[in-house]
Short mmCIF file of C-alpha atoms in Angstrom, two decimals:
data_model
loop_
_atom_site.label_atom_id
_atom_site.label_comp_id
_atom_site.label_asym_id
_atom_site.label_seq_id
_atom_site.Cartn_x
_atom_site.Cartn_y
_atom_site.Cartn_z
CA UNK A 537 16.03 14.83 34.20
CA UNK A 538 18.31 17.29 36.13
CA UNK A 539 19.84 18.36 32.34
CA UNK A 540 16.42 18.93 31.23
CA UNK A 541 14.69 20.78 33.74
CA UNK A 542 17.85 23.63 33.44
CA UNK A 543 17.59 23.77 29.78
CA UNK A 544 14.11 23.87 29.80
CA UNK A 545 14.61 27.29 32.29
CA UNK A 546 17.12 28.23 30.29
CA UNK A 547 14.51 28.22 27.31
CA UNK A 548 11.76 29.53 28.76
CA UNK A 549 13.91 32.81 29.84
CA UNK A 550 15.54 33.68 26.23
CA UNK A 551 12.55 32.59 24.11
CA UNK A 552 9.32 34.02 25.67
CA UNK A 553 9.47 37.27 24.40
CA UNK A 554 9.91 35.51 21.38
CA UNK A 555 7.32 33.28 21.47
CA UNK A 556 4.74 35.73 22.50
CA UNK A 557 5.94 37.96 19.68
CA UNK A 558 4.91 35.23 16.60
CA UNK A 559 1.82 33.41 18.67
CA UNK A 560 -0.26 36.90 18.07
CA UNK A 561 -0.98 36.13 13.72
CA UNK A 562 -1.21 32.47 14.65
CA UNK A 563 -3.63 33.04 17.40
CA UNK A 564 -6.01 35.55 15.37
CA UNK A 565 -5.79 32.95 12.49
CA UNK A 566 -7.21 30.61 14.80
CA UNK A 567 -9.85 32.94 16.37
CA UNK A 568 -11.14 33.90 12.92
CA UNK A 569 -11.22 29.67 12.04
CA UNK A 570 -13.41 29.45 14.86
CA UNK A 571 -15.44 32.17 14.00
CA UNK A 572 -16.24 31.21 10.26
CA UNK A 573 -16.57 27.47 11.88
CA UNK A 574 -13.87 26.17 9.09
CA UNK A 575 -11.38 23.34 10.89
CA UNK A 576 -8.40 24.32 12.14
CA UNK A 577 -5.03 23.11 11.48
CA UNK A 578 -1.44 22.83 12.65
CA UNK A 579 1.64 23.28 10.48
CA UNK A 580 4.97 21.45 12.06
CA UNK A 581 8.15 22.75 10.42
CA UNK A 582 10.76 19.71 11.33
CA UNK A 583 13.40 21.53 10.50
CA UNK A 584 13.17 23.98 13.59
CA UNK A 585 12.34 21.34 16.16
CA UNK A 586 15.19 21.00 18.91
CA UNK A 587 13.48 18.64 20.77
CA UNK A 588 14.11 20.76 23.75
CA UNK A 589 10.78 18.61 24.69
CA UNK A 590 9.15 21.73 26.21
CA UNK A 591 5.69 21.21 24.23
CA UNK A 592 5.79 18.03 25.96
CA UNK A 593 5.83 19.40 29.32
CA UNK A 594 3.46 22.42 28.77
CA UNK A 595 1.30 19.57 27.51
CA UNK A 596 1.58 17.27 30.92
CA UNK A 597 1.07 20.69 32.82
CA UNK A 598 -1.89 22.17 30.85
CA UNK A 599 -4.03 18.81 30.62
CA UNK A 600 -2.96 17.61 34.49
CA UNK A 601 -6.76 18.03 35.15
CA UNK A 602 -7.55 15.35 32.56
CA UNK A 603 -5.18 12.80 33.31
CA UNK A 604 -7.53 9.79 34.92
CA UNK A 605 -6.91 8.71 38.80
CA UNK A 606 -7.43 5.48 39.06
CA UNK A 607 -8.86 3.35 42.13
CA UNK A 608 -6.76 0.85 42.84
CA UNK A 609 -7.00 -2.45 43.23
CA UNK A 610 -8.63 -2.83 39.83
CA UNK A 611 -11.77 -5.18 39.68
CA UNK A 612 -11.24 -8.41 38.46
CA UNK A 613 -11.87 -8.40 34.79
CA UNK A 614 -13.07 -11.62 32.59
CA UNK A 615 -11.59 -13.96 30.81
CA UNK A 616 -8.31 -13.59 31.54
CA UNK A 617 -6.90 -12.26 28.50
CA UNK A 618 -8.10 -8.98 28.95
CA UNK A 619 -4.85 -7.23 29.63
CA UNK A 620 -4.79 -4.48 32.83
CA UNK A 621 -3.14 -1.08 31.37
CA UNK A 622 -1.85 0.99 34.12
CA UNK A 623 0.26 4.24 33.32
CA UNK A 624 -0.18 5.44 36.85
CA UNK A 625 2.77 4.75 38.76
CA UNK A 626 4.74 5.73 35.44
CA UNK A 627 3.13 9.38 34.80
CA UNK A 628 6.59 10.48 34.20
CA UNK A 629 7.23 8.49 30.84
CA UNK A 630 7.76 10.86 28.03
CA UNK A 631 9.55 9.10 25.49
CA UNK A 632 6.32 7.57 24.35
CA UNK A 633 2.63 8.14 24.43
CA UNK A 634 0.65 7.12 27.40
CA UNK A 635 -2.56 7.99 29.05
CA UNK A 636 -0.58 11.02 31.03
CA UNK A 637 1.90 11.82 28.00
CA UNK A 638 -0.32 12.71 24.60
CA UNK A 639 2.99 14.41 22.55
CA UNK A 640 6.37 12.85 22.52
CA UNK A 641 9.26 13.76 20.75
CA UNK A 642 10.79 11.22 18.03
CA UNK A 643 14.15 11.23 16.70
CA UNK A 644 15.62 10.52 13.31
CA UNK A 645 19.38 10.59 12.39
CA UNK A 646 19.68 11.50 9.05
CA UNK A 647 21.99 12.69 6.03
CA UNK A 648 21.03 15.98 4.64
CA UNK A 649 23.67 17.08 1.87
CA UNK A 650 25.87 14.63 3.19
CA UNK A 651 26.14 15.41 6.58
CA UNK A 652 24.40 13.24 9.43
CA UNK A 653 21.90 15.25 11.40
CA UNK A 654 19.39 14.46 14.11
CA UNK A 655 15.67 15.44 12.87
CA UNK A 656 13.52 15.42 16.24
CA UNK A 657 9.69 15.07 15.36
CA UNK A 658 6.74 16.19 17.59
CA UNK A 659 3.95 13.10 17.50
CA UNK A 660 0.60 13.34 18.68
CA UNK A 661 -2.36 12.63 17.59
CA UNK A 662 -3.24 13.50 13.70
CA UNK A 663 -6.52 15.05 13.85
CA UNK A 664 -7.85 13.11 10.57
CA UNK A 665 -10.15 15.40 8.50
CA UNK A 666 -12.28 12.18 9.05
CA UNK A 667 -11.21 10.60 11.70
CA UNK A 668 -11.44 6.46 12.18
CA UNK A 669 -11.66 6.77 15.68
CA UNK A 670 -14.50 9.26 15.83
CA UNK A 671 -16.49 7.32 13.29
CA UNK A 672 -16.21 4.12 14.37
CA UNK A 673 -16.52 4.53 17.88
CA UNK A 674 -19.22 2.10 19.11
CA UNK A 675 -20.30 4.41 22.01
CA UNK A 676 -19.74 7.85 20.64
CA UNK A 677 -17.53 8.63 23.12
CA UNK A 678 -14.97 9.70 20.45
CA UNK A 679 -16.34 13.22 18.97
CA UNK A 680 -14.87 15.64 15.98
CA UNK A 681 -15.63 19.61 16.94
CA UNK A 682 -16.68 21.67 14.50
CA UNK A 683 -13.21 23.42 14.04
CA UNK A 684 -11.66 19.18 13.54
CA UNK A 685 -10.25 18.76 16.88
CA UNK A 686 -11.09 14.51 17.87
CA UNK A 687 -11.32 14.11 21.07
CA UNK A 688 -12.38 11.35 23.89
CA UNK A 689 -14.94 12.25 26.19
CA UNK A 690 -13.65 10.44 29.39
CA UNK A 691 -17.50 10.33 31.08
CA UNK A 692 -18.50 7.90 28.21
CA UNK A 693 -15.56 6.21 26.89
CA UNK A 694 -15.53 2.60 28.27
CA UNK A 695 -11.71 1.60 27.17
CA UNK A 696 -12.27 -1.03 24.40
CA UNK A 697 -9.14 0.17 22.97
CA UNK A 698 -11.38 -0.12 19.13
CA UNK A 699 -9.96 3.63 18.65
CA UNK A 700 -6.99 2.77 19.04
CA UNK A 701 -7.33 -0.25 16.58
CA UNK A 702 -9.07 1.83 13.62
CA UNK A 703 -6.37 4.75 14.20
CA UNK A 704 -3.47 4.34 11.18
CA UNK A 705 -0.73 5.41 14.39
CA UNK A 706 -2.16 4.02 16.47
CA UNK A 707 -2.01 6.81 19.03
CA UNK A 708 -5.14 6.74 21.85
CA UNK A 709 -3.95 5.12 24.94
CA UNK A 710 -5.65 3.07 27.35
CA UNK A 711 -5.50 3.27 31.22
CA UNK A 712 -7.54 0.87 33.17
CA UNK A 713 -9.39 1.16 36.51
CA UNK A 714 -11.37 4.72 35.36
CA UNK A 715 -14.78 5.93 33.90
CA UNK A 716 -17.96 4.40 32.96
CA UNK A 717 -17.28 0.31 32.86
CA UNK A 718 -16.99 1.14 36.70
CA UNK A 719 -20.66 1.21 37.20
CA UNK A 720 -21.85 -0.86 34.83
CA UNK A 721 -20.19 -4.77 34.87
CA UNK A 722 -16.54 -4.14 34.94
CA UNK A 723 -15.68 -8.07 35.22
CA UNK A 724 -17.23 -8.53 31.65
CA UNK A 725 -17.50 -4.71 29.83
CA UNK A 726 -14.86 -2.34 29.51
CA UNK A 727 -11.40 -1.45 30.48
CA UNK A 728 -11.03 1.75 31.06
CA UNK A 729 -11.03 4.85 29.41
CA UNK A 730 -8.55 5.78 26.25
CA UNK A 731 -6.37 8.95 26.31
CA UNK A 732 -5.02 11.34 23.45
CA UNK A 733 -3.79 14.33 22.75
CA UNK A 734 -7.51 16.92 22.09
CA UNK A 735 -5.43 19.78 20.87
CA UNK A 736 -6.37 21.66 24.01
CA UNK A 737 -9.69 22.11 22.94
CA UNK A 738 -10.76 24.00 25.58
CA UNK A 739 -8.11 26.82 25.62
CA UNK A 740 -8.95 27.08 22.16
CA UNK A 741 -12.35 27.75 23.28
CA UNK A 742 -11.06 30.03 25.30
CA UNK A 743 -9.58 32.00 22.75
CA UNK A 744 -5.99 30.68 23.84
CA UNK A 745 -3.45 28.75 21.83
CA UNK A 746 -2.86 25.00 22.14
CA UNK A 747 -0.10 24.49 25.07
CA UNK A 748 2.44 22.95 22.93
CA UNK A 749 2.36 25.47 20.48
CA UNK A 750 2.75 28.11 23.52
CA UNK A 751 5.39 26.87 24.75
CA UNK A 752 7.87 26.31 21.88
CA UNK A 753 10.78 28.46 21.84
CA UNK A 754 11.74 27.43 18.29
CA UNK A 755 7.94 28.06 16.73
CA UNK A 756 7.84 24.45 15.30
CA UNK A 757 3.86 24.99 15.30
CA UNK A 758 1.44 27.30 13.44
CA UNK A 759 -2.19 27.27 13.73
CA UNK A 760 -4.71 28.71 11.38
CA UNK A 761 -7.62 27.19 9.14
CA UNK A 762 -6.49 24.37 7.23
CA UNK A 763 -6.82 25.81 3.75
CA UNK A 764 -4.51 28.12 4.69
CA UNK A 765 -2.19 26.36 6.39
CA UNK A 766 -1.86 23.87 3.93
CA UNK A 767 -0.89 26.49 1.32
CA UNK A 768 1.57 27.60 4.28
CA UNK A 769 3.34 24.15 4.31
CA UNK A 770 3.26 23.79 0.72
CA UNK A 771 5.26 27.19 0.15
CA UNK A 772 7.80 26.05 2.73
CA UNK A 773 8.13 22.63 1.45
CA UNK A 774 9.18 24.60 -2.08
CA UNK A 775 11.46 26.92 -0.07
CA UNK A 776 13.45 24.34 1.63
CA UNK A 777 12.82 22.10 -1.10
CA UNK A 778 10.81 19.75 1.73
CA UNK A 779 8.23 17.34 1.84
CA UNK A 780 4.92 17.04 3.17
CA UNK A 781 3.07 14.32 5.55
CA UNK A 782 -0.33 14.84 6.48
CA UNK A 783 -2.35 16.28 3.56
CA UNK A 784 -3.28 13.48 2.19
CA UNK A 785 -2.78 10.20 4.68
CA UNK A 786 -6.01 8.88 5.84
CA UNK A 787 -7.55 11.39 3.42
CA UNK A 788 -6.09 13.95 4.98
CA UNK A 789 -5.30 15.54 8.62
CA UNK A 790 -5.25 18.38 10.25
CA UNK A 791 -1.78 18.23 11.57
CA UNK A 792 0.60 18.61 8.20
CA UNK A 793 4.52 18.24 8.78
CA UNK A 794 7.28 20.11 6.29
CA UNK A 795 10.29 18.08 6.37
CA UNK A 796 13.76 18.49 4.88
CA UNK A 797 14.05 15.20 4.34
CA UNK A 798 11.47 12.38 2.60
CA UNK A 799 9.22 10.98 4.98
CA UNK A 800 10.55 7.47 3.78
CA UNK A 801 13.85 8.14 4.97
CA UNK A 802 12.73 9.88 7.99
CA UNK A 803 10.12 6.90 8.67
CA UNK A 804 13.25 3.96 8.35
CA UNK A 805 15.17 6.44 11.13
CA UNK A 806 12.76 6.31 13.61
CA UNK A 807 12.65 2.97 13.66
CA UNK A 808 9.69 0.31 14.26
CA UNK A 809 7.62 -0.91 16.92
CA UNK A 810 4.44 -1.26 18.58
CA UNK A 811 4.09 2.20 20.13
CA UNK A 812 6.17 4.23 17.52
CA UNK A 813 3.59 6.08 15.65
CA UNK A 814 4.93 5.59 12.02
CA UNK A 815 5.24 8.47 8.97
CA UNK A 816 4.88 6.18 6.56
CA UNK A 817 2.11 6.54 3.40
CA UNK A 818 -2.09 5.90 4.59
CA UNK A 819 -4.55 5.22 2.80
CA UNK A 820 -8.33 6.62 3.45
CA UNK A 821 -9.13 4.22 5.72
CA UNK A 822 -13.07 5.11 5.72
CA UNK A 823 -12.76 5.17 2.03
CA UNK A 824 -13.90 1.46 1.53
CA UNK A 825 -17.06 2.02 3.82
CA UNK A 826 -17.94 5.18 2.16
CA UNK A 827 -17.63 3.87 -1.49
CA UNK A 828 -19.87 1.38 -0.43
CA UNK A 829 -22.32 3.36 0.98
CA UNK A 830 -22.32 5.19 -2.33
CA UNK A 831 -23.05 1.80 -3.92
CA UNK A 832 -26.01 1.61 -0.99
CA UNK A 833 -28.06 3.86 -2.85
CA UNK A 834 -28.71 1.88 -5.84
CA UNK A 835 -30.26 -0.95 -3.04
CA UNK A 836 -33.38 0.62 -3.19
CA UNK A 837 -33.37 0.69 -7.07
CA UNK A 838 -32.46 -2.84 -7.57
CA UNK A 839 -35.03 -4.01 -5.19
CA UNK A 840 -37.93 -1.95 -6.69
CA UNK A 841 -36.51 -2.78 -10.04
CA UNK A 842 -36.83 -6.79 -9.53
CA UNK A 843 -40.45 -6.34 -8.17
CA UNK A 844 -41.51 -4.60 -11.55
CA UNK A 845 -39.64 -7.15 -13.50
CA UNK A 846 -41.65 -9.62 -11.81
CA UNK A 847 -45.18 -7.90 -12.09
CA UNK A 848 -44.05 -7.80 -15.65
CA UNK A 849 -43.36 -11.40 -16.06
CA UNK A 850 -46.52 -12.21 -14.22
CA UNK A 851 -48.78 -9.64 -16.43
CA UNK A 852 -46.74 -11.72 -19.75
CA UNK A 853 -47.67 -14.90 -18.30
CA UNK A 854 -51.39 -13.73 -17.87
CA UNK A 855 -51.96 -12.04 -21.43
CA UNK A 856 -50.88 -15.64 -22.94
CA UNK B 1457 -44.72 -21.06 -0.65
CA UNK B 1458 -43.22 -20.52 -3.65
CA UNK B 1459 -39.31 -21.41 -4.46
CA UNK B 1460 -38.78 -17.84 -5.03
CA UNK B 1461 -40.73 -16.74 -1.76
CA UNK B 1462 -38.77 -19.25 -0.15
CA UNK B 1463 -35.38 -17.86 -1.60
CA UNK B 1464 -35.93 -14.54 -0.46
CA UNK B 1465 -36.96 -15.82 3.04
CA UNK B 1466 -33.10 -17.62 3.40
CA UNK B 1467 -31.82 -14.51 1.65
CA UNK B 1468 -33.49 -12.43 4.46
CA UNK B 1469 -32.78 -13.93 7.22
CA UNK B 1470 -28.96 -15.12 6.34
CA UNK B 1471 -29.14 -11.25 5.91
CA UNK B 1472 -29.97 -10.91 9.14
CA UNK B 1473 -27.85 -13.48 10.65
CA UNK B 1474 -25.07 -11.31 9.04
CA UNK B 1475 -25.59 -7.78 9.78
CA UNK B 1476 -26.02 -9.00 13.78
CA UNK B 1477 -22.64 -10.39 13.46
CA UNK B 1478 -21.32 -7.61 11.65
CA UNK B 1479 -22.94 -5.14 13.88
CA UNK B 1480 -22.11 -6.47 16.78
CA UNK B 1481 -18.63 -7.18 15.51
CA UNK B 1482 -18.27 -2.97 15.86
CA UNK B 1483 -18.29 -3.78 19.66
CA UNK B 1484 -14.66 -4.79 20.52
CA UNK B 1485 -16.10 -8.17 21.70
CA UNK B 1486 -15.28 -10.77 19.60
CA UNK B 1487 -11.95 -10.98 20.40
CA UNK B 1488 -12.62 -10.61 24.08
CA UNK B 1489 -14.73 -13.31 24.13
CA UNK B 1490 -12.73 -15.90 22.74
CA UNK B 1491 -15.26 -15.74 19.31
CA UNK B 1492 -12.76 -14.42 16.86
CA UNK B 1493 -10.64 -17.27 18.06
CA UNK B 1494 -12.93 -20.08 16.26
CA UNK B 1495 -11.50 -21.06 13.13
CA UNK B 1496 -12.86 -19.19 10.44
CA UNK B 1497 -14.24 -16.29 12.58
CA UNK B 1498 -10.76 -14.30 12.81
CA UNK B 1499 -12.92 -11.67 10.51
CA UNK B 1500 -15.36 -10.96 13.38
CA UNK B 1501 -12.47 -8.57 15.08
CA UNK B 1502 -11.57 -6.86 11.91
CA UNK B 1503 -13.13 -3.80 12.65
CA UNK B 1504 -12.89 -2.30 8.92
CA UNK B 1505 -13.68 -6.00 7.68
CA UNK B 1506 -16.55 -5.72 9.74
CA UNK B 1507 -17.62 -2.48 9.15
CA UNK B 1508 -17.26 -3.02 5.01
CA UNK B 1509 -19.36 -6.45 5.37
CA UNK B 1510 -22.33 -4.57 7.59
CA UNK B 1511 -22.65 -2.15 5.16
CA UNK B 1512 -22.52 -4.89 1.77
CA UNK B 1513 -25.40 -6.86 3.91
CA UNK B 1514 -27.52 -3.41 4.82
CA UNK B 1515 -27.16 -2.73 1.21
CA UNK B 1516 -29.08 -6.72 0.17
CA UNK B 1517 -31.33 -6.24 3.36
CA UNK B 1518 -32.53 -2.38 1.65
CA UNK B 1519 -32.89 -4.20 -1.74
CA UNK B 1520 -35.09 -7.39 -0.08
CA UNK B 1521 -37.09 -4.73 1.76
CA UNK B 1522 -38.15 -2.53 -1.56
CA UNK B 1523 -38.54 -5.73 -3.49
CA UNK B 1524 -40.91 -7.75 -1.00
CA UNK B 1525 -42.85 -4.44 -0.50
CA UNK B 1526 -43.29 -3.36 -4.10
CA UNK B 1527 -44.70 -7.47 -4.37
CA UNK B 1528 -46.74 -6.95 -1.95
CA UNK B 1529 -48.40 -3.89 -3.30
CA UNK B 1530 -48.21 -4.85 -6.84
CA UNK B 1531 -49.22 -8.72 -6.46
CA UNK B 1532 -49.17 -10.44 -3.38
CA UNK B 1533 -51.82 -7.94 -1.91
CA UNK B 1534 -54.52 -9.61 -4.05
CA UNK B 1535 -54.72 -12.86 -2.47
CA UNK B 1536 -52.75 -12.18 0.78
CA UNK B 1537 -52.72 -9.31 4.07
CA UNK B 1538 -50.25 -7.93 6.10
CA UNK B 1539 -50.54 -9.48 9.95
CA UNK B 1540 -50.26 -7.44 12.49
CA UNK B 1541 -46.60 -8.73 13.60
CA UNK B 1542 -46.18 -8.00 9.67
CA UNK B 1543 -46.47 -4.62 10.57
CA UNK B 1544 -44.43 -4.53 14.01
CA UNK B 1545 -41.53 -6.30 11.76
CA UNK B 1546 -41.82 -3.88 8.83
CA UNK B 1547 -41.76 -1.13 11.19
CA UNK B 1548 -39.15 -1.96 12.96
CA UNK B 1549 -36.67 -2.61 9.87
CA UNK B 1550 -37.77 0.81 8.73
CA UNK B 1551 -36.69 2.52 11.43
CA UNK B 1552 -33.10 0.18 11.36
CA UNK B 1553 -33.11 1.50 7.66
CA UNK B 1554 -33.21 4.92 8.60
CA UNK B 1555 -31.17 4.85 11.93
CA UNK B 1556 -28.26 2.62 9.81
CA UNK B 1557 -28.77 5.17 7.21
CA UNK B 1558 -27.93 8.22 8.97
CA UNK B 1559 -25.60 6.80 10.71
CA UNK B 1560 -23.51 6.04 7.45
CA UNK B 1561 -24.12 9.69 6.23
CA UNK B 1562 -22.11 9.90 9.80
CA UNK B 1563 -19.32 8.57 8.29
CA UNK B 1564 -18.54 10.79 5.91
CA UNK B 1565 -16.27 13.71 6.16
CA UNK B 1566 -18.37 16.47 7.91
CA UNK B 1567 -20.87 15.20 9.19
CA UNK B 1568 -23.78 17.75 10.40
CA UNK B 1569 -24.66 15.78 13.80
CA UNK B 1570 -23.61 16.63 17.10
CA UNK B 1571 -21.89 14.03 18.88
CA UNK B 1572 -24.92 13.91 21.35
CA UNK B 1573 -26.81 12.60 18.41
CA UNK B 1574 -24.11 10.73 17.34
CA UNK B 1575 -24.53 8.64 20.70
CA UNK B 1576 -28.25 8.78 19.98
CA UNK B 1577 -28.41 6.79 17.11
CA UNK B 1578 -25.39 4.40 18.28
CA UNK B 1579 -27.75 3.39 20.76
CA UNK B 1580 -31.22 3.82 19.12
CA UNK B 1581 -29.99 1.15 16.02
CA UNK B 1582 -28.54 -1.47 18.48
CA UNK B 1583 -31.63 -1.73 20.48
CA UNK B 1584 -33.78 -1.76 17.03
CA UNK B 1585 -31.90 -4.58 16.32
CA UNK B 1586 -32.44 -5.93 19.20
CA UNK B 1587 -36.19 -5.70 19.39
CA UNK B 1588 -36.50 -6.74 15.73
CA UNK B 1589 -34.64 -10.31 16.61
CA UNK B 1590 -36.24 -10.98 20.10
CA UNK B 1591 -39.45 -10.14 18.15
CA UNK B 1592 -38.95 -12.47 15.29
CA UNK B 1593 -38.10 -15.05 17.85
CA UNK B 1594 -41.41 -14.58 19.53
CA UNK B 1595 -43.05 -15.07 15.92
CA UNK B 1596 -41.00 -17.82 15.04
CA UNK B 1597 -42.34 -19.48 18.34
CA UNK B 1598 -45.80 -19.15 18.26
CA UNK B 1599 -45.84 -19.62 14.41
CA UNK B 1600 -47.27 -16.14 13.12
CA UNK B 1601 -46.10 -15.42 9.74
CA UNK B 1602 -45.77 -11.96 7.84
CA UNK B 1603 -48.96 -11.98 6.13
CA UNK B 1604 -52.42 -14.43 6.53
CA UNK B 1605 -55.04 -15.37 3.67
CA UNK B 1606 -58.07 -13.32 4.64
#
């Protein structure tokens, strides 16, 4: 912790000038999204990431407010099986997402003409273009902005944990002992409330950049509207001769990574597990749903289409 | 009753029976409660099995709605009338048709609500559906069918 804290000072002195120098394009890109209501987007060039883990921090310190305080003890909750999250004693965990850590840094050693390498890889949550967890959040507690940003409104989420279920990565968290299954029947409803990263969606209001993308002294991040961001990451995929993750997983995102490397290779390095978002290929998880729903329409046909087949029967029936 | 009156009635309310479980399946509850743990009902905490299964059955229930009213209109009209808890029950699957309805438009990319009317009609359909099945329970009850001979 020591190490990090000095290199993160040493950072933040030789970089800010920096960093304040390329946030001004990126910023009015993202002021004129907002203003022509298009979504916004983030480009994440993995080849610049040092995993100096500064977003990380800036994150912790910019969304402190929204980090849940929990009562302790925790009401008894029914049947038994319903397992108690609790992040709270363990707010300093950054090597993986929790309820009080929505970006961690993953790392992947590699071979990149022939030499080994570590890749280090921002996660967070996606921002799906349409996003499982907004959609098929029972409550609604889950909402999309109109410039994409997903986010969990903490007054009504009750902590069923379904977002994080529906989500390809698998990213909300869950801490128990908060929000609105407090005052309604907390033995048998609920379990808290479900955290994630909401791409500081009120800075952005605010007309300020996302913290992470503040922060970083290496200017992993860009932020403009998505259309033009993805024709960003597309002409540095060709300059590096890179690949691209994002565009088109779960029908597409609004966070798009450029890596050196395929994301197959890159996925296998950073290894498996229950709480290690993946980079591997997604399909459009809503896409089932909505083809059916397209198929819907023809309900009313069919049915209106059998009664007149039968009126037509009957009227056969009658002329004989 | 005919056999085809009496088809459509199984067809309806197995359609029913379904889209209950299926809606109430969007609820992380099944598995909760020990329900998805019955063999055979693993499915009923498969949120996009769920979700894909609500929409097949919304899609037969639209179908057995147009056809029985178009019947009614075109045929059974002539020897038959709509009861009043006829009415209550149409009205209320109506308004499930529309509430289910916008809430699939909902579900595609874009969607023009606001997330206050998101939680709106999250709400609104559940306690339709609720109302329609404690109401067809009552009916069932006290015997009062859709439509009487006048």
């Amino acid at each position: 912790m020591k190490q990090q804290i000095s290199r993160r000072a040493f950072l933040k002195g030789s970089v800010t000038a920096a960093c304040s120098a390329v946030a001004g394009p990126s910023l009015a890109r993202a002021a004129k999204a907002l203003e022509e209501k298009v979504p916004l987007a983030t480009l994440l060039d993995i080849s610049k990431c040092i995993g100096c883990e500064e977003c990380v921090y800036a994150c912790q310190e910019s969304n402190a407010d929204k980090y849940p305080n929990p009562e302790k003890p925790f009401p008894k909750m029914y049947p038994d099986r319903v397992p108690v999250m609790d992040w709270s004693d363990k707010r300093d965990v950054t090597d993986r997402l929790t309820p009080y850590n929505w970006l961690y840094i993953q790392s992947a050693t590699v071979e990149i003409d022939g030499v080994e390498q570590e890749l280090s890889i921002p996660r967070r949550c996606m921002h799906c273009t349409n996003p499982p967890c907004v959609k098929l959040c029972p409550w609604g507690a889950s909402k999309q902005l109109n410039n994409g940003i997903s986010r969990i409104d903490s007054d009504i989420c009750m902590g069923g944990s379904k977002c994080k279920a529906v989500c390809p990565w698998h990213i909300p968290q869950r801490q128990t002992g908060v929000g609105l299954y407090l005052d309604i029947l907390p033995a048998f409803a609920g379990n808290g409330v479900m955290y994630k990263c909401d791409r500081c969606y009120d800075r952005i209001a605010k007309g300020e950049m996302p913290a992470c993308i503040d922060a970083c002294p290496e200017n992993v991040q860009t932020i403009g509207p998505r259309e033009e961001i993805i024709q960003q990451a597309h002409d540095l995929a060709r300059e590096m001769n890179g690949y691209i993750y994002g565009e088109m997983e779960n029908g597409g995102t609004n966070t798009i990574y450029v890596s050196p490397v395929p994301f197959e290779t890159l996925n296998k390095a950073i290894g498996t597990g229950k709480n290690t978002p993946h980079l591997s290929s997604v399909e459009d998880k809503m896409a089932t749903g909505n083809n059916l729903a397209r198929a819907m329409l023809l309900a009313p046909l069919a049915g209106t289409a059998a009664a007149v087949a039968k009126l037509y029967q009957l009227s056969k029936k009658e002329e004989k | 009753m005919t056999s085809g009156q009496r088809l459509i009635q199984y067809t309806y309310r197995l359609t029913l029976l379904f889209l209950t479980l299926t809606g109430f399946g969007q609820m992380p509850i099944f598995k909760r409660y020990y329900i998805a743990d019955i063999p055979g009902l693993a499915w009923l905490a498969q949120f996009y099995v769920t979700h894909a299964l609500h929409y097949f059955f919304a899609a037969l229930l639209i179908a057995l709605v147009f056809y029985s009213g178009f019947d009614y209109l075109f045929e059974r009209k002539k020897q038959h009338q709509i009861s009043v808890p006829g009415i209550i029950k149409s009205i209320f699957l109506g308004l499930l048709i529309v509430s289910g309805g916008l809430m699939v438009m909902k579900n595609f990319t874009g969607t023009p609500f606001s997330p206050m009317m998101i939680s709106m009609l999250d709400l609104t359909h559940m306690m339709l559906c609720m109302g329609l099945l404690f109401y067809s329970l009552y009916t069932a009850m006290v015997d009062k069918r859709w439509v009487y001979i006048p």
